[in-house]
CSV table of C-alpha atoms and ligand atoms in Angstrom, one decimal:
chain,number,residue,atom,x,y,z
A,1,MET,CA,-1.2,-10.8,30.1
A,2,LYS,CA,1.3,-8.0,29.7
A,3,ILE,CA,4.6,-8.7,27.8
A,4,LEU,CA,7.7,-6.6,27.9
A,5,LEU,CA,9.8,-6.9,24.7
A,6,GLY,CA,13.4,-5.8,24.6
A,7,PRO,CA,15.9,-4.6,24.9
A,8,PHE,CA,16.1,-3.3,21.3
A,9,SER,CA,19.2,-1.5,20.2
A,10,GLN,CA,17.0,1.2,18.8
A,11,ILE,CA,13.3,1.9,18.7
A,12,LEU,CA,11.9,4.4,16.2
A,13,PRO,CA,8.3,5.1,17.3
A,14,LEU,CA,7.7,7.5,14.3
A,15,SER,CA,5.4,9.4,16.6
A,16,GLY,CA,5.1,13.2,17.0
A,17,LEU,CA,6.1,14.0,13.4
A,18,SER,CA,4.3,16.2,11.0
A,19,LEU,CA,1.9,14.5,8.6
A,20,LYS,CA,2.9,16.8,5.7
A,21,GLY,CA,6.1,18.2,4.2
A,22,THR,CA,9.8,17.6,4.6
A,23,LEU,CA,11.4,15.7,7.4
A,24,GLN,CA,15.0,15.6,8.5
A,25,ASP,CA,16.6,12.5,10.1
A,26,GLU,CA,17.5,14.7,13.1
A,27,GLN,CA,13.8,14.9,13.8
A,28,LEU,CA,13.4,11.2,14.4
A,29,THR,CA,13.1,10.1,18.0
A,30,VAL,CA,15.5,7.2,18.5
A,31,ILE,CA,15.1,5.3,21.8
A,32,GLU,CA,18.4,3.6,22.5
A,33,LYS,CA,18.1,0.3,24.5
A,34,GLY,CA,14.4,0.6,24.3
A,35,GLY,CA,11.5,-1.7,25.3
A,36,VAL,CA,7.8,-2.0,24.5
A,37,VAL,CA,5.0,-3.3,26.7
A,38,ILE,CA,2.1,-4.9,24.9
A,39,SER,CA,-1.2,-6.4,26.1
A,40,ALA,CA,-4.2,-7.7,24.2
A,41,GLY,CA,-2.6,-6.8,20.9
A,42,ARG,CA,-1.9,-3.2,21.8
A,43,ILE,CA,1.0,-1.1,22.9
A,44,VAL,CA,0.7,-0.2,26.6
A,45,ALA,CA,4.0,1.6,27.0
A,46,ILE,CA,7.2,2.4,25.2
A,47,GLY,CA,10.5,3.7,26.4
A,48,PRO,CA,13.9,2.8,27.9
A,49,TYR,CA,14.0,-0.9,28.7
A,50,LYS,CA,15.3,-0.6,32.2
A,51,ALA,CA,12.7,1.9,33.2
A,52,LEU,CA,9.9,-0.3,31.8
A,53,LEU,CA,11.2,-3.3,33.7
A,54,GLN,CA,10.8,-1.3,36.9
A,55,GLU,CA,7.5,0.3,36.1
A,56,HIS,CA,5.9,-3.0,34.9
A,57,PRO,CA,7.2,-5.6,37.3
A,58,ASP,CA,4.1,-7.8,36.6
A,59,CYS,CA,5.2,-8.3,32.9
A,60,GLU,CA,6.3,-11.5,31.3
A,61,VAL,CA,9.6,-10.7,29.6
A,62,ALA,CA,10.4,-11.6,26.0
A,63,PHE,CA,14.1,-11.0,26.0
A,64,ILE,CA,15.7,-9.8,22.7
A,65,ASP,CA,19.2,-11.3,22.8
A,66,LYS,CA,20.6,-9.9,19.5
A,67,PRO,CA,21.0,-6.4,18.1
A,68,MET,CA,17.7,-5.2,16.6
A,69,VAL,CA,16.0,-2.0,15.5
A,70,LEU,CA,12.2,-1.9,16.1
A,71,LEU,CA,9.8,0.0,13.8
A,72,PRO,CA,6.1,0.1,13.2
A,73,GLY,CA,4.9,-2.4,10.7
A,74,PHE,CA,4.7,-1.0,7.2
A,75,ILE,CA,1.3,0.0,5.7
A,76,ASP,CA,1.0,-0.7,1.9
A,77,CYS,CA,-1.9,1.5,0.9
A,78,HIS,CA,-2.1,0.5,-2.8
A,79,THR,CA,-2.0,-3.1,-4.1
A,80,HIS,CA,-3.7,-5.3,-6.7
A,81,ILE,CA,-2.7,-8.7,-5.1
A,82,CYS,CA,-6.0,-10.5,-5.8
A,83,TYR,CA,-5.5,-11.8,-9.4
A,84,ASP,CA,-4.8,-15.0,-11.3
A,85,GLY,CA,-2.3,-15.7,-14.0
A,86,THR,CA,0.9,-14.1,-15.0
A,87,ARG,CA,1.8,-11.2,-17.4
A,88,ASN,CA,5.4,-12.4,-18.0
A,89,ARG,CA,4.8,-12.2,-21.8
A,90,ASP,CA,3.9,-8.5,-21.4
A,91,TYR,CA,7.0,-7.9,-19.4
A,92,ALA,CA,9.3,-9.7,-21.8
A,93,MET,CA,7.8,-7.6,-24.7
A,94,ARG,CA,8.1,-4.4,-22.7
A,95,ILE,CA,11.8,-4.8,-21.7
A,96,ALA,CA,12.5,-5.7,-25.4
A,97,GLY,CA,11.1,-2.3,-26.4
A,98,LYS,CA,7.6,-3.1,-27.6
A,99,SER,CA,5.0,-0.3,-27.2
A,100,TYR,CA,1.9,-0.3,-25.0
A,101,LEU,CA,-0.2,-0.7,-28.2
A,102,GLU,CA,1.9,-3.6,-29.5
A,103,ILE,CA,1.5,-5.4,-26.2
A,104,ALA,CA,-2.3,-4.7,-26.1
A,105,ARG,CA,-2.6,-6.0,-29.7
A,106,ALA,CA,-0.8,-9.2,-28.7
A,107,GLY,CA,-3.5,-9.8,-26.1
A,108,GLY,CA,-1.6,-8.2,-23.1
A,109,GLY,CA,-2.4,-5.4,-20.7
A,110,ILE,CA,-5.1,-5.1,-17.9
A,111,TRP,CA,-7.6,-7.0,-20.0
A,112,ASP,CA,-5.4,-10.1,-20.1
A,113,SER,CA,-5.5,-10.2,-16.3
A,114,VAL,CA,-9.3,-9.6,-16.4
A,115,THR,CA,-9.7,-12.6,-18.7
A,116,LYS,CA,-7.6,-14.8,-16.4
A,117,THR,CA,-9.2,-13.6,-13.2
A,118,ARG,CA,-12.7,-14.0,-14.5
A,119,VAL,CA,-12.2,-17.7,-15.1
A,120,ALA,CA,-10.4,-18.3,-11.8
A,121,ASP,CA,-12.6,-19.8,-9.0
A,122,LEU,CA,-13.0,-18.1,-5.6
A,123,VAL,CA,-10.8,-20.6,-3.8
A,124,THR,CA,-7.9,-19.9,-6.2
A,125,LEU,CA,-8.2,-16.2,-5.7
A,126,VAL,CA,-8.3,-16.6,-1.9
A,127,GLU,CA,-5.2,-18.7,-2.0
A,128,ASN,CA,-3.3,-16.4,-4.3
A,129,THR,CA,-4.2,-13.4,-2.1
A,130,VAL,CA,-3.3,-15.1,1.1
A,131,ALA,CA,0.1,-16.2,-0.3
A,132,ARG,CA,1.0,-12.7,-1.4
A,133,ALA,CA,-0.3,-11.1,1.8
A,134,ASN,CA,1.8,-13.6,3.9
A,135,ARG,CA,4.9,-12.8,1.8
A,136,HIS,CA,4.3,-9.1,2.5
A,137,LEU,CA,3.7,-9.8,6.2
A,138,GLN,CA,7.1,-11.7,6.5
A,139,GLU,CA,8.7,-8.6,5.0
A,140,GLY,CA,7.2,-6.3,7.7
A,141,VAL,CA,4.0,-5.1,5.9
A,142,THR,CA,1.3,-5.6,8.5
A,143,THR,CA,-1.6,-3.7,6.7
A,144,ILE,CA,-2.3,-4.1,3.0
A,145,GLU,CA,-4.9,-2.4,0.8
A,146,VAL,CA,-6.2,-4.8,-1.9
A,147,LYS,CA,-8.2,-3.6,-5.0
A,148,SER,CA,-10.6,-5.5,-7.2
A,149,GLY,CA,-10.5,-4.3,-10.8
A,150,TYR,CA,-9.7,-7.5,-12.7
A,151,GLY,CA,-13.4,-8.6,-12.7
A,152,LEU,CA,-15.2,-5.7,-14.4
A,153,ASN,CA,-18.6,-7.3,-14.3
A,154,PHE,CA,-21.0,-7.9,-11.5
A,155,GLU,CA,-20.1,-11.5,-10.9
A,156,SER,CA,-16.4,-11.2,-11.0
A,157,GLU,CA,-16.0,-7.9,-9.1
A,158,VAL,CA,-18.1,-9.4,-6.3
A,159,LYS,CA,-16.0,-12.6,-6.6
A,160,MET,CA,-12.8,-10.7,-6.2
A,161,LEU,CA,-14.1,-8.7,-3.2
A,162,ARG,CA,-15.4,-11.9,-1.5
A,163,ALA,CA,-12.0,-13.5,-2.1
A,164,ILE,CA,-10.3,-10.5,-0.4
A,165,GLN,CA,-12.7,-10.8,2.5
A,166,GLN,CA,-12.1,-14.5,2.9
A,167,ALA,CA,-8.4,-14.1,2.5
A,168,SER,CA,-8.4,-11.7,5.4
A,169,LEU,CA,-9.6,-14.6,7.6
A,170,HIS,CA,-6.6,-16.7,6.5
A,171,THR,CA,-3.7,-14.2,7.0
A,172,ALA,CA,-2.7,-12.3,10.1
A,173,ALA,CA,-2.2,-9.2,7.9
A,174,THR,CA,-5.0,-6.6,7.9
A,175,LEU,CA,-6.5,-6.4,4.4
A,176,VAL,CA,-8.4,-3.3,3.4
A,177,PRO,CA,-10.6,-3.9,0.3
A,178,THR,CA,-11.2,-1.3,-2.4
A,179,CYS,CA,-13.6,-1.6,-5.4
A,180,LEU,CA,-11.7,-0.7,-8.6
A,181,ALA,CA,-14.6,-1.6,-11.0
A,182,ALA,CA,-13.5,1.6,-12.7
A,183,HIS,CA,-10.1,0.2,-13.8
A,184,MET,CA,-11.1,0.4,-17.5
A,185,LYS,CA,-14.3,0.1,-19.4
A,186,PRO,CA,-14.5,-3.6,-20.1
A,187,ARG,CA,-14.3,-4.6,-23.7
A,188,ASP,CA,-17.5,-6.6,-23.5
A,189,PHE,CA,-19.5,-3.6,-22.3
A,190,SER,CA,-21.2,-2.0,-25.3
A,191,GLY,CA,-22.2,1.4,-23.8
A,192,THR,CA,-20.2,4.6,-23.1
A,193,GLU,CA,-17.9,5.2,-20.2
A,194,GLU,CA,-20.6,7.2,-18.5
A,195,GLU,CA,-23.0,4.3,-18.9
A,196,TYR,CA,-20.5,1.8,-17.4
A,197,LEU,CA,-19.8,4.0,-14.4
A,198,GLN,CA,-23.6,4.5,-13.9
A,199,TRP,CA,-24.0,0.8,-14.0
A,200,ALA,CA,-21.4,0.4,-11.3
A,201,LEU,CA,-23.2,3.1,-9.2
A,202,ASP,CA,-26.6,1.6,-9.7
A,203,GLU,CA,-26.0,-2.2,-9.7
A,204,LEU,CA,-22.6,-2.9,-8.0
A,205,LEU,CA,-21.9,-0.4,-5.3
A,206,PRO,CA,-25.2,-0.8,-3.4
A,207,VAL,CA,-24.5,-4.6,-3.2
A,208,LEU,CA,-20.9,-4.1,-2.0
A,209,LYS,CA,-22.2,-1.7,0.7
A,210,ALA,CA,-25.1,-4.1,1.8
A,211,GLU,CA,-22.7,-7.0,2.0
A,212,SER,CA,-19.9,-5.0,3.6
A,213,LEU,CA,-17.5,-6.0,0.8
A,214,ALA,CA,-16.0,-2.6,0.4
A,215,ASP,CA,-16.5,1.0,1.4
A,216,ARG,CA,-13.8,2.4,-0.8
A,217,VAL,CA,-13.8,3.1,-4.5
A,218,ASP,CA,-10.9,3.8,-6.9
A,219,ILE,CA,-10.9,4.9,-10.5
A,220,PHE,CA,-8.1,5.0,-13.1
A,221,ILE,CA,-8.1,8.4,-14.8
A,222,GLU,CA,-6.2,8.3,-18.0
A,223,GLU,CA,-6.7,8.7,-21.7
A,224,THR,CA,-6.9,4.9,-22.0
A,225,ALA,CA,-9.2,4.5,-19.1
A,226,PHE,CA,-11.7,7.1,-17.7
A,227,SER,CA,-11.9,10.9,-18.4
A,228,THR,CA,-11.6,13.5,-15.7
A,229,LYS,CA,-15.2,14.6,-16.2
A,230,ALA,CA,-16.8,11.1,-15.9
A,231,ALA,CA,-14.5,10.3,-13.0
A,232,LEU,CA,-15.5,13.4,-11.0
A,233,THR,CA,-19.2,12.6,-11.4
A,234,TYR,CA,-18.6,8.9,-10.4
A,235,LEU,CA,-16.6,9.8,-7.3
A,236,GLN,CA,-19.1,12.4,-6.2
A,237,LYS,CA,-22.0,10.0,-6.6
A,238,ALA,CA,-20.1,7.2,-4.9
A,239,ARG,CA,-19.4,9.5,-2.0
A,240,GLU,CA,-23.1,10.3,-1.8
A,241,GLN,CA,-23.6,6.5,-1.3
A,242,GLY,CA,-21.2,6.6,1.6
A,243,PHE,CA,-18.0,5.4,-0.1
A,244,VAL,CA,-14.6,7.0,0.4
A,245,ALA,CA,-12.5,7.6,-2.7
A,246,THR,CA,-9.0,7.1,-4.0
A,247,VAL,CA,-7.7,7.7,-7.5
A,248,HIS,CA,-5.2,6.3,-10.0
A,249,ALA,CA,-4.0,9.8,-11.0
A,250,ASP,CA,-1.5,11.4,-13.3
A,251,GLN,CA,0.3,8.2,-14.3
A,252,PHE,CA,0.9,9.0,-17.9
A,253,SER,CA,-0.8,12.4,-18.3
A,254,ALA,CA,-1.9,15.0,-15.7
A,255,GLY,CA,-5.5,15.6,-14.7
A,256,GLY,CA,-6.4,12.9,-12.2
A,257,ALA,CA,-4.8,14.6,-9.1
A,258,ALA,CA,-7.1,17.6,-9.6
A,259,VAL,CA,-10.1,15.4,-9.7
A,260,ALA,CA,-8.9,13.5,-6.6
A,261,VAL,CA,-8.6,16.8,-4.7
A,262,ALA,CA,-11.9,18.1,-6.0
A,263,ALA,CA,-13.7,14.9,-5.0
A,264,GLY,CA,-12.1,15.0,-1.5
A,265,ALA,CA,-10.3,11.7,-2.2
A,266,LEU,CA,-8.2,10.2,0.6
A,267,SER,CA,-5.4,9.7,-1.8
A,268,ALA,CA,-4.1,10.4,-5.3
A,269,ASP,CA,-1.8,7.6,-6.4
A,270,HIS,CA,0.9,7.3,-9.1
A,271,LEU,CA,1.6,11.0,-10.0
A,272,GLU,CA,4.5,10.3,-12.3
A,273,ALA,CA,3.1,13.0,-14.7
A,274,SER,CA,2.1,15.6,-12.1
A,275,SER,CA,3.3,19.1,-12.9
A,276,ASP,CA,3.8,22.0,-10.5
A,277,HIS,CA,0.0,22.7,-10.7
A,278,GLU,CA,-1.0,19.3,-9.4
A,279,ILE,CA,1.8,19.3,-6.8
A,280,ASP,CA,0.5,22.6,-5.5
A,281,LEU,CA,-3.1,21.3,-5.4
A,282,LEU,CA,-2.1,18.2,-3.4
A,283,ALA,CA,0.1,20.2,-1.0
A,284,LYS,CA,-2.8,22.5,-0.2
A,285,SER,CA,-5.2,19.6,0.4
A,286,ASP,CA,-5.6,16.7,2.8
A,287,THR,CA,-5.3,14.2,0.0
A,288,VAL,CA,-2.3,11.9,0.5
A,289,ALA,CA,0.1,11.8,-2.5
A,290,VAL,CA,0.9,8.1,-2.9
A,291,VAL,CA,3.9,7.4,-5.0
A,292,LEU,CA,4.4,3.9,-6.5
A,293,PRO,CA,8.1,3.3,-7.4
A,294,GLY,CA,7.3,-0.4,-8.2
A,295,ALA,CA,5.3,0.8,-11.3
A,296,SER,CA,8.1,3.1,-12.4
A,297,LEU,CA,10.6,0.1,-12.1
A,298,GLY,CA,8.2,-2.3,-13.9
A,299,LEU,CA,7.5,0.1,-16.7
A,300,GLY,CA,11.0,1.6,-17.0
A,301,MET,CA,9.6,5.1,-16.3
A,302,HIS,CA,10.7,8.0,-14.2
A,303,TYR,CA,9.6,8.2,-10.6
A,304,ALA,CA,6.8,10.4,-9.3
A,305,PRO,CA,8.2,13.7,-8.1
A,306,ALA,CA,8.3,12.8,-4.4
A,307,ARG,CA,11.0,15.3,-3.5
A,308,ARG,CA,9.0,18.2,-5.1
A,309,LEU,CA,5.8,17.0,-3.4
A,310,LEU,CA,7.4,17.0,0.0
A,311,ASN,CA,9.1,20.4,-0.6
A,312,ALA,CA,5.7,21.9,-1.6
A,313,GLY,CA,4.2,20.6,1.7
A,314,ALA,CA,2.3,17.5,0.6
A,315,SER,CA,1.9,14.3,2.6
A,316,VAL,CA,3.7,11.6,0.7
A,317,ALA,CA,3.2,7.9,1.2
A,318,ILE,CA,5.0,5.1,-0.7
A,319,ALA,CA,3.1,2.0,-1.8
A,320,SER,CA,4.0,-1.1,-3.8
A,321,ASP,CA,1.2,-1.1,-6.5
A,322,TRP,CA,1.9,-4.9,-6.5
A,323,ASN,CA,0.1,-6.1,-9.6
A,324,PRO,CA,0.6,-8.7,-12.4
A,325,GLY,CA,1.3,-6.0,-15.1
A,326,SER,CA,3.2,-2.9,-14.2
A,327,ALA,CA,4.5,-3.8,-10.8
A,328,PRO,CA,5.2,-7.6,-10.5
A,329,MET,CA,8.0,-7.4,-7.9
A,330,GLY,CA,5.9,-6.3,-5.0
A,331,ASP,CA,8.8,-5.8,-2.6
A,332,LEU,CA,7.8,-2.5,-0.9
A,333,LEU,CA,11.1,-1.9,1.0
A,334,VAL,CA,13.3,-2.5,-2.1
A,335,GLN,CA,11.1,-0.1,-4.1
A,336,ALA,CA,11.1,2.6,-1.5
A,337,ALA,CA,14.9,2.3,-0.9
A,338,VAL,CA,15.8,2.4,-4.6
A,339,MET,CA,13.5,5.4,-5.2
A,340,SER,CA,14.8,7.3,-2.2
A,341,ALA,CA,18.3,7.3,-3.7
A,342,ALA,CA,17.0,8.8,-7.0
A,343,GLU,CA,14.6,11.2,-5.5
A,344,LYS,CA,16.8,12.3,-2.6
A,345,LEU,CA,14.5,11.4,0.2
A,346,SER,CA,15.7,11.4,3.8
A,347,THR,CA,15.4,8.2,5.8
A,348,ALA,CA,12.8,9.9,8.0
A,349,GLU,CA,10.7,10.8,4.9
A,350,VAL,CA,10.9,7.2,3.6
A,351,LEU,CA,10.0,5.6,6.9
A,352,ALA,CA,7.2,8.1,7.4
A,353,ALA,CA,5.9,7.3,3.9
A,354,LEU,CA,5.7,3.6,4.7
A,355,THR,CA,4.0,4.1,8.1
A,356,PHE,CA,2.1,7.0,9.6
A,357,ARG,CA,1.8,9.0,6.4
A,358,ALA,CA,0.2,5.9,4.7
A,359,ALA,CA,-2.3,5.4,7.6
A,360,PRO,CA,-4.7,8.4,6.7
A,361,ALA,CA,-4.9,7.1,3.1
A,362,LEU,CA,-6.7,4.0,4.6
A,363,GLN,CA,-8.4,6.0,7.5
A,364,LEU,CA,-6.4,4.0,10.0
A,365,LYS,CA,-6.4,5.7,13.4
A,366,GLU,CA,-4.2,3.4,15.5
A,367,ALA,CA,-1.5,2.1,13.2
A,368,GLY,CA,1.7,3.4,11.7
A,369,GLN,CA,3.3,4.5,15.0
A,370,LEU,CA,4.6,2.9,18.1
A,371,LEU,CA,2.5,4.7,20.6
A,372,ALA,CA,0.5,3.7,23.7
A,373,GLY,CA,-3.0,2.6,22.6
A,374,PHE,CA,-1.9,1.8,19.1
A,375,ALA,CA,-1.9,-1.7,17.6
A,376,ALA,CA,1.2,-3.7,18.4
A,377,ASP,CA,2.0,-4.1,14.6
A,378,MET,CA,5.8,-4.1,14.7
A,379,GLN,CA,8.9,-5.3,12.9
A,380,ALA,CA,12.5,-5.6,14.1
A,381,TYR,CA,15.5,-5.5,11.8
A,382,PRO,CA,18.7,-7.4,12.5
A,383,THR,CA,21.0,-4.5,13.1
A,384,ALA,CA,21.9,-1.9,15.8
A,385,ASP,CA,21.7,1.1,13.4
A,386,PHE,CA,18.4,2.0,11.7
A,387,ARG,CA,20.3,3.5,8.7
A,388,ASP,CA,21.2,0.0,7.6
A,389,ILE,CA,17.6,-0.6,6.6
A,390,LEU,CA,17.8,1.7,3.5
A,391,TYR,CA,21.5,1.2,3.1
A,392,TYR,CA,21.0,-2.4,2.1
A,393,GLN,CA,18.3,-1.2,-0.3
A,394,GLY,CA,15.7,-3.5,1.0
A,395,LYS,CA,17.8,-6.7,1.0
A,396,MET,CA,17.9,-6.6,4.8
A,397,LYS,CA,14.5,-8.1,5.9
A,398,PRO,CA,12.9,-8.0,9.4
A,399,ALA,CA,14.1,-10.6,11.8
A,400,LYS,CA,10.8,-10.5,13.6
A,401,VAL,CA,7.4,-9.3,12.8
A,402,TRP,CA,4.4,-8.9,15.2
A,403,LYS,CA,0.8,-8.4,14.2
A,404,LYS,CA,-1.5,-7.3,17.0
A,405,GLY,CA,1.2,-8.4,19.4
A,406,GLU,CA,1.5,-12.0,17.9
A,407,LEU,CA,4.9,-13.0,16.6
A,408,VAL,CA,4.2,-13.9,12.9
A,409,GLN,CA,7.8,-14.1,11.6
A,410,SER,CA,11.1,-14.9,13.3
A,411,SER,CA,14.5,-15.5,11.7
A,412,TYR,CA,17.7,-13.7,12.0
A,413,ASP,CA,18.7,-14.1,8.4
A,414,ASN,CA,18.8,-11.7,5.5
A,415,LYS,CA,21.0,-9.2,7.2
A,416,GLY,CA,21.7,-7.4,3.9
B,1,LIG,O1,-1.7,0.9,-10.9
B,1,LIG,N1,-2.6,2.0,-13.8
B,1,LIG,C1,-3.4,1.2,-13.7
B,1,LIG,N2,-3.5,0.1,-13.0
B,1,LIG,C2,-2.4,-0.6,-12.5
B,1,LIG,C3,-1.8,-1.5,-13.5
B,1,LIG,C4,-2.6,-2.8,-13.5
B,1,LIG,C5,-2.2,-3.7,-14.5
B,1,LIG,O2,-1.3,-3.5,-15.4
B,1,LIG,O3,-2.7,-4.8,-14.4
B,1,LIG,C6,-1.4,0.3,-11.9
B,1,LIG,O4,-0.2,0.4,-12.3
B,2,LIG,FE1,-2.5,0.5,-9.2
């Protein structure tokens, strides 16, 4: 069955734009009074509504009777939404000025979430992940990467990745799992960092592969986590096993982005501490530079240099980093809108960063644009002018969201 949706006040297909470098708003294609034909979860045609009505007389029509702007669904290519427990104590200490070390000494930090997630049962983790994924979906995020990394032993890493796999059966959003066993060396592992990473390579990754639980690995490169040297070896060996790589890079100190590029990682994420050297390396590579304004907001830190990355010619995606510690808010659009005002990003650059520029970070071939043949993952905002979406700084939420052509959210509230 073919359905014609429309007329929309404006459709922004976000197609035909460069994957890398700067974008001006004048480059955006805006289809006024547009329509989209969908069938079997995919886009069949897109263009002026009246022309589509004539070209597709056999269509069922889903009439849009209010002003709306149609965009591709957002792709959040970096989250940690599979976890149990809160870190509100960390947050209260941090905003009151306590240091990282003081918070860790009080039992906070990543290890606190590891402890809470290890004792959670599978069902709880599935429910938590589904609830967060559905919240994202309502807010227009139709594809969500989800990391493990609060297990840090065989049983609990596998439990997290099974929970993500099961959660994907209970939400319409697409979940893309990533193994982040290399989040930190667990406190109960007695060997060196190299020994821990070798354990993951020998004991964990082959099982994840065999059970199709993940084909992506991530590592946190930082003085408090893993060194650049150990990380490069880990990523190279994981790639030999058939995994693709992504990296938590340059969050507090530079070094990780260079490893990501050297290892041929799909993305280098964070980048708050990247200098001109790392920016240049990323710009010359195919590694997507993923900036995470939610972590800057949660930690009270400066943003990653998104403007300089784009000016240098890098591909910049924006993701939420939704996690219980550094980025508890999880509202991708609020974060992107707030960052864009500080970093001076054009609307075109922000919308690109949330859609087709995030797609390669997850190797998605048919998502992030409204184009014939692509998935009908779409969202419509309750306005006639696309500039309202960032103007309201994320407070305006989509009135409708479709995942693979199915309407999964519909309300004309939250107009900003
Ligand atoms: O991306 N930087 C390391 N990992 C997470 C934080 C996770 C946590 O604090 O639980 C991040 O910000
Ligand atoms: Fe993260």
